[in-house]
Short mmCIF file of C-alpha atoms in Angstrom, two decimals:
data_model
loop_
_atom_site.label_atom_id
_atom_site.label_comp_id
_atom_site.label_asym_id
_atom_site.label_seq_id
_atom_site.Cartn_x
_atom_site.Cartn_y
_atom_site.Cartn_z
CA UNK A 27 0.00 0.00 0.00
CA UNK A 28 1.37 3.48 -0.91
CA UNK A 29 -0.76 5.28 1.63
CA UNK A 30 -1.66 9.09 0.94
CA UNK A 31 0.47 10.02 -1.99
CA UNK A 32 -0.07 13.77 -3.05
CA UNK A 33 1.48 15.74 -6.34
CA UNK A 34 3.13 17.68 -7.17
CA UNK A 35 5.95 17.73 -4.26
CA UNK A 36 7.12 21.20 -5.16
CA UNK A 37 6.37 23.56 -7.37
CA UNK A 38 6.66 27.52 -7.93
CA UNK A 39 3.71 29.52 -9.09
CA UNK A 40 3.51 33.78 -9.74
CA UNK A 41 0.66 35.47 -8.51
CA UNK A 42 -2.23 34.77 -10.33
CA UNK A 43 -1.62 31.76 -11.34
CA UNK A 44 -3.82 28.52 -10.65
CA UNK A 45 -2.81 24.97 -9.83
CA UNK A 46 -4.54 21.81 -8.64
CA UNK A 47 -3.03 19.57 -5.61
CA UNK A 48 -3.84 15.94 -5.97
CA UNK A 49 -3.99 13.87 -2.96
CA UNK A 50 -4.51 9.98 -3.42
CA UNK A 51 -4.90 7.23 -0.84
CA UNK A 52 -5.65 3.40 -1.31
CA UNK A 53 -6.62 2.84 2.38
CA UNK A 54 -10.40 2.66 1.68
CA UNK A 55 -10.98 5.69 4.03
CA UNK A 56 -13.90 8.09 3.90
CA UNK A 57 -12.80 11.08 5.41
CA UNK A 58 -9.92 13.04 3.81
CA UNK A 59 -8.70 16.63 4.65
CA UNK A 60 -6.11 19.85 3.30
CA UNK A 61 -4.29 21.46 5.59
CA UNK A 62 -1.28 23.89 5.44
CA UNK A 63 1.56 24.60 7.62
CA UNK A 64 2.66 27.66 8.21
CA UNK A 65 6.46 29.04 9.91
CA UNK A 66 5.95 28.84 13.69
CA UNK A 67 2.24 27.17 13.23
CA UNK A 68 0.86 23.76 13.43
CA UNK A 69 -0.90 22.74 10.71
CA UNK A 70 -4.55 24.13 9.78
CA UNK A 71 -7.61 22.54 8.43
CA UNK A 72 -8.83 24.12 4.98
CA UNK A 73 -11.14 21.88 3.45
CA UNK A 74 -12.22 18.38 4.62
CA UNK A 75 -14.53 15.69 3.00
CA UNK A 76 -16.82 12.89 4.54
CA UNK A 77 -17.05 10.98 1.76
CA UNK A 78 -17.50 11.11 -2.24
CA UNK A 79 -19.28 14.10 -3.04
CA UNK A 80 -18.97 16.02 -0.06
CA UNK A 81 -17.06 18.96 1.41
CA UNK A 82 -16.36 21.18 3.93
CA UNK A 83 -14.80 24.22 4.75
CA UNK A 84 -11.93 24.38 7.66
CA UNK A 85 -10.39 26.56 9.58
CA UNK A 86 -8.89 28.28 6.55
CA UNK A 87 -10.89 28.11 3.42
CA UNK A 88 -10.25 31.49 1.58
CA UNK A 89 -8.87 31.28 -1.86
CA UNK A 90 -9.10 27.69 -2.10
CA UNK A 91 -11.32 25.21 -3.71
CA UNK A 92 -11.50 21.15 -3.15
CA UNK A 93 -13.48 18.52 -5.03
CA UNK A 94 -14.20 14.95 -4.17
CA UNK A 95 -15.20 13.16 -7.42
CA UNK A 96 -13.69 9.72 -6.11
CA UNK A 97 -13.33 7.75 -2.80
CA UNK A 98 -9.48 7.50 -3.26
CA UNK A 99 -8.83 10.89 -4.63
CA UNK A 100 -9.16 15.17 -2.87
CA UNK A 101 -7.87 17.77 -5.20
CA UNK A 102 -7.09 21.29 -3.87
CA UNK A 103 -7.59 23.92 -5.82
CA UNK A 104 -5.73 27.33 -5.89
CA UNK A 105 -7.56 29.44 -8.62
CA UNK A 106 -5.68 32.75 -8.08
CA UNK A 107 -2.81 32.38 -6.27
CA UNK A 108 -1.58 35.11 -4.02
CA UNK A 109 2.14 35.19 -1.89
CA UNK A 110 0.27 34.75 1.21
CA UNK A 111 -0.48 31.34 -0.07
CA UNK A 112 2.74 30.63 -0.61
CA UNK A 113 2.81 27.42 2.21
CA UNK A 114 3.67 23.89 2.48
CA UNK A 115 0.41 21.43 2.15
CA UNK A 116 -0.32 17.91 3.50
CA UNK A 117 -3.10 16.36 2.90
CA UNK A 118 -4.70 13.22 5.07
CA UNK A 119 -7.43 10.73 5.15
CA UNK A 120 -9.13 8.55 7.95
CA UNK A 121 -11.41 5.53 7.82
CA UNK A 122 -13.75 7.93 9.47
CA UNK A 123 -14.72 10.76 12.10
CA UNK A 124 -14.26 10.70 15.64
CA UNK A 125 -11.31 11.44 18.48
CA UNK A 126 -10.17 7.70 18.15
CA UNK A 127 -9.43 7.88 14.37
CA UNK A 128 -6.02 8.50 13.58
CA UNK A 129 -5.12 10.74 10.72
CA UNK A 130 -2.53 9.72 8.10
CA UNK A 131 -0.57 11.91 6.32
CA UNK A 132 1.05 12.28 2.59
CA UNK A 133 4.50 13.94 2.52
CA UNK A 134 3.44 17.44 1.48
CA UNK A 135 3.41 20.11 -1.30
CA UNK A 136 5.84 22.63 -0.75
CA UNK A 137 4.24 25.80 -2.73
CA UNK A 138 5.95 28.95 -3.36
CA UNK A 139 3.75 31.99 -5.03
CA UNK A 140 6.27 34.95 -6.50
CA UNK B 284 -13.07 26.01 20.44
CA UNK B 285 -10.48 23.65 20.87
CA UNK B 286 -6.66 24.87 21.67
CA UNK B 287 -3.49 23.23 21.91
CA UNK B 288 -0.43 24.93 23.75
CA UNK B 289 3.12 23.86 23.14
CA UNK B 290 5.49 26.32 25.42
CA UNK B 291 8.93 24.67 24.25
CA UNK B 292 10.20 25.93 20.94
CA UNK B 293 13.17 24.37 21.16
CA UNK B 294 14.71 21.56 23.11
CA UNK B 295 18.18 20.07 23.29
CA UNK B 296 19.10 17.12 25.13
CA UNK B 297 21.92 14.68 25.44
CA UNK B 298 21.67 10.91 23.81
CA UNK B 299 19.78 8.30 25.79
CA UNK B 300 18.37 10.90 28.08
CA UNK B 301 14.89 10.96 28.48
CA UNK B 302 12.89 13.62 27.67
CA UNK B 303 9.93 15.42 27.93
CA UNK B 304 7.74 17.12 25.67
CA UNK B 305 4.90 19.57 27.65
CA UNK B 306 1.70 19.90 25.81
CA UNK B 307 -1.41 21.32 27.37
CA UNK B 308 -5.06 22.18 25.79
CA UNK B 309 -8.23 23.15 26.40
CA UNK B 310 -11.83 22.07 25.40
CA UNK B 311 -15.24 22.15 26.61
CA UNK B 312 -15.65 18.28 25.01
CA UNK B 313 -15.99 15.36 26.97
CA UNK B 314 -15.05 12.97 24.79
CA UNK B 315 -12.11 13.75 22.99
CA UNK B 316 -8.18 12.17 21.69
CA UNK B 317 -4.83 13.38 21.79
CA UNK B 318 -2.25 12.71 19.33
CA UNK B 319 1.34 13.11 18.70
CA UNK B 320 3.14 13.31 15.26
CA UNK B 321 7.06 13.76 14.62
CA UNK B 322 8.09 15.58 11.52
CA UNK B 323 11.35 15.24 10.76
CA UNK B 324 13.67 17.62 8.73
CA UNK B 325 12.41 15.47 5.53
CA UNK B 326 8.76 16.81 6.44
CA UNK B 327 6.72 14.43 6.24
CA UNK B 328 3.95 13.56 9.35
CA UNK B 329 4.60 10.53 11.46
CA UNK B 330 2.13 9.48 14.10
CA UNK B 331 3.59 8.31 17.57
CA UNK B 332 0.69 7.89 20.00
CA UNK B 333 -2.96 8.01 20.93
CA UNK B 334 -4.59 9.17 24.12
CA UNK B 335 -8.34 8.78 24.26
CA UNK B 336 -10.03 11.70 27.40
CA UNK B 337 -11.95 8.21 28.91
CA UNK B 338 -8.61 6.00 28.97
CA UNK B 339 -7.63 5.47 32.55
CA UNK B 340 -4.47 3.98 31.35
CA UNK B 341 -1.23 6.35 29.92
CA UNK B 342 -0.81 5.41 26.71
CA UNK B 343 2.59 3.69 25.22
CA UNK B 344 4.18 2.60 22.70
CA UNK B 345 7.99 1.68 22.31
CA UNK B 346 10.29 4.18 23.76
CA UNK B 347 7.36 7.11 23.69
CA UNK B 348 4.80 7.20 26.29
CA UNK B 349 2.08 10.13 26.93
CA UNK B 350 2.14 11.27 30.62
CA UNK B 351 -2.19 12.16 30.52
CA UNK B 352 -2.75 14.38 33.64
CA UNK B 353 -7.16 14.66 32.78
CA UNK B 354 -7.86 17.20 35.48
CA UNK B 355 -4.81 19.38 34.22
CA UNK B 356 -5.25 18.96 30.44
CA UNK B 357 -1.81 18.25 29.79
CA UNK B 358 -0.78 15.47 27.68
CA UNK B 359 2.79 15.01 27.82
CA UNK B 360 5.09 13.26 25.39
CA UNK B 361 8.06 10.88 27.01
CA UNK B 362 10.77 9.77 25.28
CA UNK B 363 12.90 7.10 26.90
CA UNK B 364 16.82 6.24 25.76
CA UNK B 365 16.79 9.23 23.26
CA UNK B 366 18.53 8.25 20.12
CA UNK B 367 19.94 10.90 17.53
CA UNK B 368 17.22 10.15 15.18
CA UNK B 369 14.47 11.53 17.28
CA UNK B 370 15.90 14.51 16.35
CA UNK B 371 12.88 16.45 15.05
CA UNK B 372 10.09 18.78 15.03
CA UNK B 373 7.04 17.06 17.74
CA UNK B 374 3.32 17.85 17.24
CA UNK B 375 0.38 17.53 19.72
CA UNK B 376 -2.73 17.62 18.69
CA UNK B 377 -6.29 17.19 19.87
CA UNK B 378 -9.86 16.07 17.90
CA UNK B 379 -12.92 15.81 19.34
CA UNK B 380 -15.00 12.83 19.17
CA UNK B 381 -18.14 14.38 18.11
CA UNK B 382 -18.79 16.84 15.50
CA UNK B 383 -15.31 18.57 14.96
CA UNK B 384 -13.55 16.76 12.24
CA UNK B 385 -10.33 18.39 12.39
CA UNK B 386 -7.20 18.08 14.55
CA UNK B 387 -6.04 21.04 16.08
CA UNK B 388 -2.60 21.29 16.71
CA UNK B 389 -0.26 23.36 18.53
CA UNK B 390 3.07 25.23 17.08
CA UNK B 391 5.40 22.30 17.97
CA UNK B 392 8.46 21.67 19.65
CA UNK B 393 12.10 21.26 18.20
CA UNK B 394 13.78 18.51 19.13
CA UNK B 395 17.78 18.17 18.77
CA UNK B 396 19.48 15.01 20.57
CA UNK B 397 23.58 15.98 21.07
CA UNK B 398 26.04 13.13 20.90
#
């Protein structure tokens, strides 16, 4: 099993620009998240998903969009990107909701808007 | 509103020490888990160990163990025999059981082990 896999691993965008994150996991799981980690932060929720077809806004949802056409797959979605957005992203999935349900991890996106 | 407070920026400690990472956090849920994750300097998230709010047990496993003071909030991470590859950045993190689907995490501590 590869796990959460997520593409691109880097890549460098100029402001304006738009991009799409994959995230893909062969675990079966229904719940899969975006978040973004920040210098000096932990990491932050943006969008989440509950299962095929559904999403959810985070803790930080501005200037980002997510679909979740398949079970195994989340795309993030930067349709304008701005410096501030300029972050490294991880995305996760779990088999499903609750406070006993760990949370496992791809290696990141590390994004850099000019 | 959930919260997660990590006071240590930075650590250093000497090979097979034990050591101590302080994490407290605050939430009005009853039913809630704590986590911990490593990131090392390669980045990517690696979880360590689970601490459910109704286990009356500390949690272990292997060389880490979480030190769960309930009536403080504190969940503590304890690594035994440090080696030099537990040099990295440690995450705690909280989710609540009900309703909340994120994990909220706290700004992490750096870890370097000395020779």
């Amino acid at each position: 099993n590869a796990g959460v896999t997520q593409t691109p691993k880097f890549r460098v965008l100029k402001t304006g620009q738009s991009m799409t994150l994959l995230c893909a996991q062969d675990m079966n799981h229904e719940y899969m998240y975006w978040y973004r980690q920040d210098p000096g932060m932990g990491l932050r929720l943006i969008h989440y998903s509950v299962g095929e077809g559904t999403t959810a806004k985070g803790e930080v949802p501005d200037g980002y969009n997510v679909s979740r056409l398949k079970k195994q797959n989340f795309l993030l979605g930067l349709e304008s990107a701005a410096p501030s957005q300029t972050s490294v992203y991880f995305c996760a999935s779990s088999y499903t909701s609750g406070a006993y349900n760990e949370q496992f991890f791809g290696p990141g996106t590390r994004l850099t808007v000019l | 509103a959930q919260k997660i407070t990590q006071t240590q920026p930075g650590m250093f400690v000497q090979e097979k020490e034990a050591v101590t990472l302080d994490c407290t956090y605050d939430t009005s849920d009853q039913s809630y888990g704590l986590f911990w994750y490593k990131q090392p300097s390669s980045g990517e998230m690696i979880f360590l160990i689970y601490q459910g709010s109704y286990d009356e047990q500390n949690a272990t496993e292997g060389r880490y163990s979480l030190n769960f003071q309930k009536a403080r909030k504190s969940a503590n991470l304890v690594i035994s025999a440090s080696q030099l590859g537990d040099s990295a950045m440690y995450f705690c993190a909280m989710r609540a059981n009900f309703g909340n689907e994120k994990l909220t995490f706290g700004t992490g501590t750096r870890l370097t082990i000395i020779p």
